[in-house]
Structure formats: C-alpha cells, structure tokens
Amino acid sequence: MKLNYMQCWNGAMGLLQAHKEAVLAITGVFIFLPTLLFAEFVIPPAVNGDEDMNTLFAIYSTYFDENSLSIVASNIAISFGGLAIYFALAPSRNGTVAEDLTAALKAFLIYLLANFLSALISVPGFILFILPGLYITCRFILVPPMIGDQDERNPVELLRKSWASTRDNGFAILFFILIIAVVGTITISVLDAVTGVITGLATGGTGWPFIENLVAALTGTAFQLIITAVITSIYIELAGKKADIGQTFN
C-alpha cells in the first residue's frame, strides 16, 4: 500500500479533534509543563560561534554535568507523555486518561528498549552520510503506535513489525516527515523571533524571558503533538485500520 499524504494529514487532524480532551490533558502535564520548567530553570550553554571543537566539547560537557538530573527527568517525562498520547490515539482503545496513563506506564520500559535497539541499528546509517540513518529510523517509526494499539510487548518483534509495515514506504515516510519538520521548524523560529521582538520593544530591549519561554514551549509542544498524530495516522493508513478510525470520528 502506498502512503497517501493527504489522507494521513487529514487523519492526524481528525485524531487530534476526536481525542482532544485526553490529548490536551496528557500533553499539558507531561510535555508542555516539563518543557516550560526546563526552559525556565536550566540555563543553556553560552557560545559565540567561533569556538573550536575542544572548547565546544568542554562547554557542553560542563553543561551536561551540571544539569544531568534535569535533562534526564525532563526527557523521561516528555517521552512518557508521548507514549501516553499514542495510547490515547490508538484506534483499538477507548479508555480514560487514567487508563491510558496506566497502560503507558506498564509499556514504558518496552518503549525505551525498542527505541534503544532502533537507535543502535540506525547509527551505522547516520555514519554513512545521514540519509541511510534517517531512512532506517523511518522504517521503525511505527513502533510507538503499535505499542499503543497492539498487545505485542517484545521490542524485537515490534521492530520487525514496523519494518514490515513500512515496506515500500520508507522514503515516502521520510519525505513526509521532513516536510512537516521543515515547515514546523520555520514556523517555530518565526514565532520565537516575533515574540522576542515584541517583548524587546515592550521592555526597551530587556525582554520577558518567561513570555518567550512560554511561547517556545507552546510551539514546541504543538509541533510534537502534530508529529505524534501524523505517525499514528501513518500507522492507521498502512495497517488498513481506516474503518476503525472512521467509527471513532463518527
């Protein structure tokens, strides 16, 4: 089956609309809030752009050493929230937010193991001019929605199923995700820049860091939510579950 971009996009928007209450509740607590808190309390490393590799390595090593706990805690919370959203959007489920969170918690270790294995397999591809790594990553992109929608909990089998489901569509998925990523990155950059200009003018150049962080967290969270819905829609499209999701929308 060939991927239909328009159907996948419309399906993603339909998923978000159909499950907006659950998605907003999970997203607010486990993605938006950690993102905002991290931006507020963790100061990014200061670089001028003219540092050599040794200097950059020293700067970022110090940054990670001083903020390792915050970085790990933030990423775990956001990863868990992302998995819970896949459970909320899964076509075979119709649970409450509490049930989705509980199911995601039970499957979280499997999710992390599958991601780790996927990363190991993708690393040689990234070393070989990046594109092969991106292609391999896209072949494993359906693992999270499969965890949310199916009972399979073997990480190796999940990778195998994702690879099989994305057969003949690896580059199509890659191109689709790249389009969304480029448009999303440009949009976020423009909104952040406009926010910076407005707050700078309003404060005589001082700016309002909280407002800027708030806008950045909102746009970043929205982008992650769209990507999650798109991946779920791709899974539904390739798994032939459009009838199920159609019933959900109705």
Short mmCIF file of N, CA and C in Angstrom, two decimals, residues 114-227:
data_model
loop_
_atom_site.label_atom_id
_atom_site.label_comp_id
_atom_site.label_asym_id
_atom_site.label_seq_id
_atom_site.Cartn_x
_atom_site.Cartn_y
_atom_site.Cartn_z
N ALA A 114 12.85 -0.60 22.86
CA ALA A 114 12.66 -0.59 21.41
C ALA A 114 13.35 0.62 20.79
N ASN A 115 13.25 1.78 21.45
CA ASN A 115 13.93 2.97 20.94
C ASN A 115 15.45 2.80 20.97
N PHE A 116 15.94 2.17 22.02
CA PHE A 116 17.38 1.94 22.14
C PHE A 116 17.88 1.01 21.03
N LEU A 117 17.14 -0.07 20.78
CA LEU A 117 17.51 -1.00 19.72
C LEU A 117 17.43 -0.33 18.35
N SER A 118 16.40 0.47 18.16
CA SER A 118 16.25 1.20 16.90
C SER A 118 17.41 2.15 16.68
N ALA A 119 17.84 2.83 17.74
CA ALA A 119 18.97 3.75 17.63
C ALA A 119 20.26 3.01 17.29
N LEU A 120 20.45 1.85 17.93
CA LEU A 120 21.65 1.06 17.64
C LEU A 120 21.71 0.65 16.17
N ILE A 121 20.56 0.25 15.64
CA ILE A 121 20.51 -0.19 14.25
C ILE A 121 20.70 0.99 13.30
N SER A 122 20.23 2.16 13.71
CA SER A 122 20.28 3.34 12.84
C SER A 122 21.64 4.01 12.82
N VAL A 123 22.44 3.84 13.87
CA VAL A 123 23.73 4.54 13.98
C VAL A 123 24.63 4.33 12.76
N PRO A 124 24.83 3.09 12.29
CA PRO A 124 25.69 2.93 11.09
C PRO A 124 25.16 3.72 9.89
N GLY A 125 23.84 3.81 9.76
CA GLY A 125 23.26 4.57 8.66
C GLY A 125 23.54 6.05 8.77
N PHE A 126 23.55 6.59 10.02
CA PHE A 126 23.86 8.01 10.19
C PHE A 126 25.33 8.29 9.90
N ILE A 127 26.16 7.31 10.21
CA ILE A 127 27.59 7.48 9.90
C ILE A 127 27.79 7.53 8.39
N LEU A 128 26.96 6.78 7.65
CA LEU A 128 27.06 6.74 6.19
C LEU A 128 26.20 7.85 5.56
N PHE A 129 26.64 9.10 5.75
CA PHE A 129 26.03 10.25 5.07
C PHE A 129 24.61 10.59 5.55
N ILE A 130 24.22 10.16 6.74
CA ILE A 130 22.99 10.59 7.41
C ILE A 130 21.70 10.03 6.77
N LEU A 131 21.55 10.14 5.45
CA LEU A 131 20.31 9.73 4.80
C LEU A 131 19.94 8.28 5.08
N PRO A 132 20.88 7.32 5.01
CA PRO A 132 20.51 5.94 5.36
C PRO A 132 19.99 5.81 6.79
N GLY A 133 20.58 6.59 7.70
CA GLY A 133 20.12 6.55 9.09
C GLY A 133 18.71 7.06 9.23
N LEU A 134 18.39 8.14 8.52
CA LEU A 134 17.03 8.68 8.54
C LEU A 134 16.05 7.68 7.95
N TYR A 135 16.46 7.01 6.88
CA TYR A 135 15.60 6.02 6.25
C TYR A 135 15.30 4.87 7.21
N ILE A 136 16.34 4.37 7.88
CA ILE A 136 16.15 3.26 8.83
C ILE A 136 15.25 3.70 9.98
N THR A 137 15.47 4.92 10.47
CA THR A 137 14.63 5.45 11.54
C THR A 137 13.17 5.47 11.14
N CYS A 138 12.90 5.88 9.90
CA CYS A 138 11.51 5.93 9.42
C CYS A 138 10.91 4.54 9.26
N ARG A 139 11.74 3.54 9.02
CA ARG A 139 11.21 2.19 8.93
C ARG A 139 10.76 1.66 10.30
N PHE A 140 11.32 2.24 11.36
CA PHE A 140 10.94 1.83 12.72
C PHE A 140 9.98 2.83 13.39
N ILE A 141 9.46 3.76 12.61
CA ILE A 141 8.70 4.87 13.18
C ILE A 141 7.34 4.44 13.73
N LEU A 142 6.86 3.27 13.33
CA LEU A 142 5.53 2.82 13.76
C LEU A 142 5.55 2.04 15.08
N VAL A 143 6.71 1.89 15.69
CA VAL A 143 6.78 1.16 16.96
C VAL A 143 5.89 1.77 18.04
N PRO A 144 5.93 3.09 18.30
CA PRO A 144 5.08 3.66 19.36
C PRO A 144 3.59 3.44 19.15
N PRO A 145 3.03 3.73 17.95
CA PRO A 145 1.59 3.46 17.79
C PRO A 145 1.26 1.98 17.85
N MET A 146 2.19 1.12 17.48
CA MET A 146 1.96 -0.33 17.61
C MET A 146 1.88 -0.73 19.08
N ILE A 147 2.74 -0.14 19.90
CA ILE A 147 2.68 -0.42 21.34
C ILE A 147 1.33 0.00 21.90
N GLY A 148 0.84 1.18 21.46
CA GLY A 148 -0.42 1.68 21.96
C GLY A 148 -1.62 0.90 21.46
N ASP A 149 -1.52 0.34 20.25
CA ASP A 149 -2.68 -0.28 19.62
C ASP A 149 -2.70 -1.80 19.72
N GLN A 150 -1.55 -2.42 19.92
CA GLN A 150 -1.46 -3.87 19.92
C GLN A 150 -0.99 -4.40 21.27
N ASP A 151 -1.11 -5.70 21.44
CA ASP A 151 -0.69 -6.34 22.69
C ASP A 151 0.77 -6.78 22.66
N GLU A 152 1.44 -6.59 21.53
CA GLU A 152 2.83 -7.03 21.40
C GLU A 152 3.73 -6.24 22.34
N ARG A 153 4.55 -6.97 23.12
CA ARG A 153 5.44 -6.30 24.05
C ARG A 153 6.89 -6.79 23.91
N ASN A 154 7.19 -7.48 22.84
CA ASN A 154 8.55 -7.90 22.56
C ASN A 154 9.19 -6.81 21.69
N PRO A 155 10.21 -6.09 22.19
CA PRO A 155 10.77 -4.98 21.42
C PRO A 155 11.33 -5.40 20.06
N VAL A 156 11.92 -6.58 20.00
CA VAL A 156 12.46 -7.05 18.72
C VAL A 156 11.33 -7.31 17.73
N GLU A 157 10.25 -7.90 18.22
CA GLU A 157 9.11 -8.18 17.35
C GLU A 157 8.42 -6.88 16.92
N LEU A 158 8.40 -5.89 17.79
CA LEU A 158 7.84 -4.60 17.42
C LEU A 158 8.64 -3.94 16.30
N LEU A 159 9.96 -4.04 16.39
CA LEU A 159 10.81 -3.50 15.32
C LEU A 159 10.56 -4.25 14.01
N ARG A 160 10.43 -5.56 14.11
CA ARG A 160 10.20 -6.37 12.91
C ARG A 160 8.86 -6.00 12.27
N LYS A 161 7.83 -5.83 13.10
CA LYS A 161 6.51 -5.48 12.57
C LYS A 161 6.51 -4.10 11.92
N SER A 162 7.20 -3.14 12.55
CA SER A 162 7.27 -1.81 11.97
C SER A 162 8.01 -1.85 10.64
N TRP A 163 9.09 -2.60 10.58
CA TRP A 163 9.86 -2.73 9.34
C TRP A 163 9.00 -3.32 8.24
N ALA A 164 8.22 -4.34 8.60
CA ALA A 164 7.36 -4.99 7.60
C ALA A 164 6.23 -4.06 7.16
N SER A 165 5.66 -3.32 8.08
CA SER A 165 4.53 -2.45 7.76
C SER A 165 4.94 -1.27 6.88
N THR A 166 6.19 -0.82 7.01
CA THR A 166 6.65 0.34 6.24
C THR A 166 7.35 -0.08 4.94
N ARG A 167 7.25 -1.33 4.60
CA ARG A 167 7.88 -1.81 3.36
C ARG A 167 7.37 -1.02 2.15
N ASP A 168 8.28 -0.62 1.31
CA ASP A 168 8.00 0.17 0.09
C ASP A 168 7.54 1.59 0.39
N ASN A 169 7.57 1.99 1.66
CA ASN A 169 7.13 3.35 2.02
C ASN A 169 8.16 4.10 2.86
N GLY A 170 9.36 3.54 2.99
CA GLY A 170 10.37 4.17 3.83
C GLY A 170 10.70 5.59 3.41
N PHE A 171 10.98 5.78 2.11
CA PHE A 171 11.33 7.11 1.62
C PHE A 171 10.11 8.03 1.58
N ALA A 172 8.93 7.47 1.35
CA ALA A 172 7.72 8.28 1.37
C ALA A 172 7.47 8.84 2.77
N ILE A 173 7.66 8.00 3.78
CA ILE A 173 7.50 8.46 5.17
C ILE A 173 8.56 9.51 5.49
N LEU A 174 9.80 9.25 5.08
CA LEU A 174 10.89 10.18 5.34
C LEU A 174 10.59 11.54 4.72
N PHE A 175 10.14 11.57 3.49
CA PHE A 175 9.84 12.82 2.81
C PHE A 175 8.69 13.55 3.51
N PHE A 176 7.67 12.81 3.90
CA PHE A 176 6.51 13.40 4.57
C PHE A 176 6.90 14.04 5.90
N ILE A 177 7.68 13.30 6.70
CA ILE A 177 8.12 13.81 8.00
C ILE A 177 9.04 15.01 7.82
N LEU A 178 9.92 14.96 6.81
CA LEU A 178 10.83 16.07 6.56
C LEU A 178 10.06 17.35 6.19
N ILE A 179 9.01 17.20 5.38
CA ILE A 179 8.20 18.36 5.02
C ILE A 179 7.61 19.00 6.27
N ILE A 180 7.02 18.17 7.12
CA ILE A 180 6.40 18.68 8.34
C ILE A 180 7.46 19.29 9.25
N ALA A 181 8.63 18.64 9.35
CA ALA A 181 9.70 19.13 10.21
C ALA A 181 10.22 20.48 9.73
N VAL A 182 10.42 20.63 8.43
CA VAL A 182 10.94 21.90 7.89
C VAL A 182 9.93 23.02 8.10
N VAL A 183 8.66 22.75 7.75
CA VAL A 183 7.63 23.77 7.93
C VAL A 183 7.47 24.12 9.41
N GLY A 184 7.47 23.09 10.25
CA GLY A 184 7.33 23.32 11.69
C GLY A 184 8.48 24.10 12.26
N THR A 185 9.71 23.77 11.85
CA THR A 185 10.89 24.47 12.35
C THR A 185 10.87 25.93 11.94
N ILE A 186 10.52 26.20 10.69
CA ILE A 186 10.45 27.59 10.21
C ILE A 186 9.38 28.36 10.97
N THR A 187 8.22 27.72 11.16
CA THR A 187 7.12 28.38 11.87
C THR A 187 7.50 28.71 13.30
N ILE A 188 8.11 27.75 13.98
CA ILE A 188 8.53 27.95 15.36
C ILE A 188 9.57 29.06 15.45
N SER A 189 10.53 29.05 14.53
CA SER A 189 11.59 30.07 14.53
C SER A 189 11.01 31.47 14.33
N VAL A 190 10.05 31.57 13.40
CA VAL A 190 9.42 32.88 13.14
C VAL A 190 8.65 33.35 14.36
N LEU A 191 7.86 32.46 14.96
CA LEU A 191 7.07 32.85 16.13
C LEU A 191 7.97 33.24 17.30
N ASP A 192 9.07 32.50 17.50
CA ASP A 192 10.01 32.84 18.57
C ASP A 192 10.65 34.20 18.31
N ALA A 193 11.01 34.44 17.04
CA ALA A 193 11.64 35.71 16.69
C ALA A 193 10.68 36.88 16.89
N VAL A 194 9.44 36.70 16.44
CA VAL A 194 8.44 37.75 16.60
C VAL A 194 8.18 38.03 18.09
N THR A 195 8.10 36.96 18.88
CA THR A 195 7.91 37.13 20.32
C THR A 195 9.06 37.90 20.95
N GLY A 196 10.29 37.56 20.52
CA GLY A 196 11.46 38.26 21.03
C GLY A 196 11.45 39.74 20.67
N VAL A 197 11.05 40.04 19.45
CA VAL A 197 10.99 41.44 19.01
C VAL A 197 9.93 42.21 19.81
N ILE A 198 8.76 41.59 19.96
CA ILE A 198 7.66 42.27 20.68
C ILE A 198 8.03 42.52 22.14
N THR A 199 8.55 41.50 22.81
CA THR A 199 8.92 41.66 24.22
C THR A 199 10.09 42.63 24.37
N GLY A 200 11.00 42.61 23.37
CA GLY A 200 12.12 43.54 23.43
C GLY A 200 11.67 44.98 23.28
N LEU A 201 10.75 45.23 22.35
CA LEU A 201 10.22 46.58 22.17
C LEU A 201 9.42 47.03 23.39
N ALA A 202 8.67 46.08 23.97
CA ALA A 202 7.82 46.43 25.11
C ALA A 202 8.63 46.73 26.37
N THR A 203 9.84 46.21 26.46
CA THR A 203 10.65 46.38 27.68
C THR A 203 11.93 47.17 27.43
N GLY A 204 12.02 47.79 26.27
CA GLY A 204 13.21 48.58 25.98
C GLY A 204 14.45 47.74 25.77
N GLY A 205 14.26 46.52 25.29
CA GLY A 205 15.41 45.66 24.99
C GLY A 205 15.68 44.61 26.03
N THR A 206 15.06 44.72 27.20
CA THR A 206 15.29 43.74 28.26
C THR A 206 14.65 42.40 27.95
N GLY A 207 13.42 42.44 27.46
CA GLY A 207 12.70 41.22 27.14
C GLY A 207 12.01 40.63 28.35
N TRP A 208 11.09 39.72 28.10
CA TRP A 208 10.40 38.97 29.14
C TRP A 208 10.71 37.49 28.95
N PRO A 209 11.73 36.99 29.61
CA PRO A 209 12.14 35.60 29.41
C PRO A 209 11.01 34.59 29.62
N PHE A 210 10.14 34.85 30.61
CA PHE A 210 9.06 33.90 30.86
C PHE A 210 8.11 33.83 29.66
N ILE A 211 7.74 34.98 29.11
CA ILE A 211 6.84 35.00 27.96
C ILE A 211 7.50 34.31 26.76
N GLU A 212 8.77 34.58 26.56
CA GLU A 212 9.49 33.96 25.45
C GLU A 212 9.58 32.45 25.63
N ASN A 213 9.85 32.00 26.85
CA ASN A 213 9.91 30.57 27.13
C ASN A 213 8.53 29.92 27.00
N LEU A 214 7.50 30.68 27.41
CA LEU A 214 6.14 30.18 27.32
C LEU A 214 5.75 29.93 25.86
N VAL A 215 6.03 30.90 25.00
CA VAL A 215 5.71 30.76 23.58
C VAL A 215 6.52 29.61 22.96
N ALA A 216 7.80 29.53 23.32
CA ALA A 216 8.64 28.46 22.79
C ALA A 216 8.13 27.09 23.23
N ALA A 217 7.71 26.98 24.49
CA ALA A 217 7.18 25.71 24.99
C ALA A 217 5.87 25.34 24.30
N LEU A 218 5.01 26.34 24.08
CA LEU A 218 3.73 26.09 23.42
C LEU A 218 3.94 25.63 21.97
N THR A 219 4.80 26.33 21.24
CA THR A 219 5.02 25.96 19.84
C THR A 219 5.73 24.62 19.72
N GLY A 220 6.70 24.38 20.59
CA GLY A 220 7.40 23.10 20.57
C GLY A 220 6.49 21.94 20.91
N THR A 221 5.62 22.15 21.90
CA THR A 221 4.67 21.11 22.29
C THR A 221 3.67 20.83 21.17
N ALA A 222 3.17 21.89 20.54
CA ALA A 222 2.23 21.71 19.43
C ALA A 222 2.87 20.94 18.29
N PHE A 223 4.13 21.23 18.01
CA PHE A 223 4.84 20.53 16.94
C PHE A 223 4.98 19.04 17.26
N GLN A 224 5.36 18.73 18.50
CA GLN A 224 5.50 17.32 18.90
C GLN A 224 4.16 16.60 18.82
N LEU A 225 3.09 17.29 19.20
CA LEU A 225 1.77 16.70 19.17
C LEU A 225 1.35 16.38 17.73
N ILE A 226 1.65 17.29 16.81
CA ILE A 226 1.32 17.06 15.41
C ILE A 226 2.10 15.87 14.86
N ILE A 227 3.39 15.80 15.18
CA ILE A 227 4.21 14.67 14.71
C ILE A 227 3.66 13.35 15.25
#
